[in-house]
Phi, psi and omega in degrees: 000352183048037187024055205232182191222358177298179141287072184286147164271152190298141185283118144275040155182161156302152167278182195265007153296331197257334158304314181294315176301317173286331177295313210285024187094353173314168177220066197301129198280289183177192188257153164235219232239166076305101188311146195300142205042015183055090178240331182219175204252056174203141210244090176213135169210187195272342178301320201213020181075227191245130153270125182287128166290110183307341176280319217221093175263026139295344197230150202267144177281003193067203184197152028241034192211059173281321171308314182304293190319304200293319171310337185269284180315312176289308200117016172300359187189131168300333160207186165211175184262170183180129205243157187220111193218036164181350180147010186317324195252296215266359153289302196283349165304282164308002182255331199229011162094355212267150167271131207223084182268129170261098193293192184260134159338100168130324201269351177243085187334146169269313176016098007268020182277347184059236204274159210225141112090029166088013182122345197274329198250134144228156199270140181232210176222138196227139183191149181267001166248189154279306174299313183312301190309306197279000186262348169254357145298309179299342181263007165241324173340171164106133165255176194230193223246349182282316182270146199291343187227152195236154149217152195271174211292167185259344172083340164233133173308149179305304184330299169316325175271351183275347165266005197258146150289112149328161169285176183295141198244163157235123158242141179249150181225139235194116158259336182310129191275134180316180166278128176092035172232130169282042158244160203238137177274123158328170146284293193322318193275350179270322165342280166322279136022275169314329180263309173337308206263334151305319183279340166273300178315333180282008189243359154121011175274143175267139164305157162203123160310112161220136187253125170310147186260099219275322190040207201276045209265327160306314170301297181325282198295340165312303194299351184252338197263314205250343157279314165322346174261303191287293195318332183277328194286293199295352168294320199251043173074003185010058177275092176305341173276013191248331175264148187299141173314331161324292207283331162318317175292326164295324169301299158329304177313300175303323165303326207252330196276333194228085168274178189309300176323303156305309200276345171277320153266016167273343208253308178288343179299298182333293162356275184307320181288336160309310195277313175311285203297336219281315183330348172294321188270014177289325193246340171279176158224005165222122179264124199246124185212153160341164153253329184235182174255004192201160168276184208273161205263169190298161203294340197268007185056239159252033152337120178081306196297169178292157150338279188292318175271344162306312173304304175289310180305312162317296201300312193267339155292333196229038200301332196281309181335291192299328188323294218280355175276313188306306201267339188098323192307177175258159192223139184221114158292144195226118176330157159232358191099170200252148165314183163277323192280024160062032164258132154339133137250187223192119163263185185213141171247131147252138204223166185292137174340130174069021184251055181261000186269354179297299169359277185280008142276333165304306177316306170335288179306308194292351190271331165288276183325327201214149182227079169291008139298345165281001230240098162244158141273149190322324182299305199278354193033215203204000000 
């Protein structure tokens, strides 16, 4: 339902990702909540109310794939699918103590929808463990003839890679907030990053302080996101009387501020920005950053606020995730222990395009060194 009250038709067939799950013996048990049109990093909407975090019902499970994360964290299912256009898998994973993979652009088919959010968004996985996440990506990977982009077969199944110790890697560590975002890293999240850094260094990996060359990636991402929101709003009927205030405002901004000619230019510019950011990987294998600036927000997040206030809150909460939707590189949220407020912390691993297997290998090693996957809310049992 896209989290909206818009009267949408019932689908006549499974999406390609669901078709692959069924073919592998998966049993879909239902659909989960998202914020309206999957826009926000919290899961609350006029259509479906407020979705809550199993670790603390007064907090959000994140968004936009917050319902999926809540279901996995609470033990309803072992894993779930989600989509990620600016962090919408990694953010809920970080809020709920899960492993959340945003694959490379083109790794998982987006059919029947075609390009989502101007190429920013892709389907991916949420799971309690690295091995479960890797297994689900094995099952759902693969483009169709209708997909614009595709990634070469990794050769080794991701589930196998997740159980292999990686070679000693060069890991760049960065706390830098991309330009244009007013965000501060909380002590709990900074401690989580330091904890993971020490674990990886103790395992023999070479850690270096190195910041990505973000440039204007934040502005480019925002413009493409607004264009994507407007396109979705139009595709779904564009009824201003049935959508939330911030959705109307963001769709209007996408129409007026990002006309078609600018959209085409931005899509071309995206490749230049990706190439600039990718220079970091000329002498490192993986980038390690915080995943979020703080632990989970209150359950309503910015629900009910106007577009400017909601966008400001969202950008300060999630400064580290959007750049990698612009570049299309794989990015993996990994649990990193429990904060002073009793909520999960998380870090983000980013790799070269197509390097999901390497990220899973490193995350699997980290999980073995400090089994944060064993940290579950009381609601889920043990």
